[in-house]
Structure formats: C-alpha cells, structure tokens
Amino acid sequence: MDRPYFPMFIDLTGKNIMVAGGGTIALRRVRTLLKFGADIHVIAPELCEELVQMEEEGKITAEYRAYRTGDIDGAQIVLAATDDHEVNRRIWEECQASGIIVNVADDKSLCDFYFPSVVMTDDTVIGINCGGMDHAKVKETRIKIEKAVR
C-alpha cells in the first residue's frame, strides 16, 4: 500500500452523494451505499438496467447526460466512475478545489478514500480493503468472513 488509509465508519443517512457514471462499477457502489441511507444522484448519458430500475423505484435520482462542471455542487461525497479517464480526472480536480471527498474508480492515486467490500449482518458492518492492489484477495476474504458470520 502506497500510503495507509484510515478505516472510518460514518453515518451516510441523508448525505448527498453524486455518482458520475452509469455502468457496472457505479451500480456496485450504489447498491452498497443504498444500504446506508445515502441520497444518491447519478449523472450519466446511459444507465445500466438495474440503475434505471432504482430510479423508477425512487431509490436514486438520475440525469441522463454527460457530466458537466458544477455537477458536484451540493454533494458531500463524489464517486467518479465514468468510462472516460479525462472526465474522471476533471471531476477529481473540481472536488479537490471544492474540498469534497472523491473516489475515482479508474485511478487509485486520485482517491481520497477507497471503496470497501462490505459484509453486513444484523449487528455488524465489516469493511475490507486492499488499497486497490488485489481485488481477488478482497473478494476471497469477504467470502470467508461471510461464511464465518452466518
């Protein structure tokens, strides 16, 4: 790990989270965040089928268009998960200038935080992370923990 990241658990209830991107990575992160009561707004020209369904069910809000400068206004956390590295970098730069914490899916060096793999039970929440280095190991660890806490 290049630099250690502090594992922090925070209350996301009602926090405004903006997600740029509507594909598989955005979907996985939105699924996880919804478990914690966040208000999620997705901006992408196209959304995968499950994100569209989430919008139709009122679980998220969405705008079907490309990211524009200023879209982070009002967000407390931003996830840049587009398939365009330059757009993700521009979002990171804007967040840095505005003091908004950001996770950039395609460049761990631009992340203020890493998005963890999460195991939840009725009375525990366990976050697992490898600093963006070995996703297979994280998945393996998550499966072992899930079996252990059943």
Phi, psi and omega in degrees: 000130182299310178217143182285141177250134180286126179280106186246134175255125183231157176277116180264002182306120178075000178288139179276115179242126179256129178244121175262115182125146184230022183260204186298315181294314178301317180300312180301319182288320178297316178307313181294313183297327180298332179293344185247012172079018180286152171268112189249130177239121182253135176236119179194147177300325179223145176243143175296162187305317182292325176293321176301315179298318178299321178294315180300328179276358179079015180281331178222167168248155183212150171235128183268082180194170177287155176298141175233147176308134181099348180295342179279348182305128180090348179280146176259335176219142180232138173243118178262105185227039177277172177266017181239109183303321181293320177295316178300318180294320178298319177298316178302312180300317180296318179295319179300317180292333183261357180072028179259131179288142188219147172239126180251113190300327186257011180205097184297337180289345180258014184261129170282338177209153175263142180277120185276161164278139188237135171244127181237138168236184180300327186233009178220153171229126181239126177253137183234135181210152178234019181067027178076013187264317188220084184296327179295322179293321177298315180298316178300317179295317179300316180298318178298317180294317179303317178295321183289329184263002179293000000 
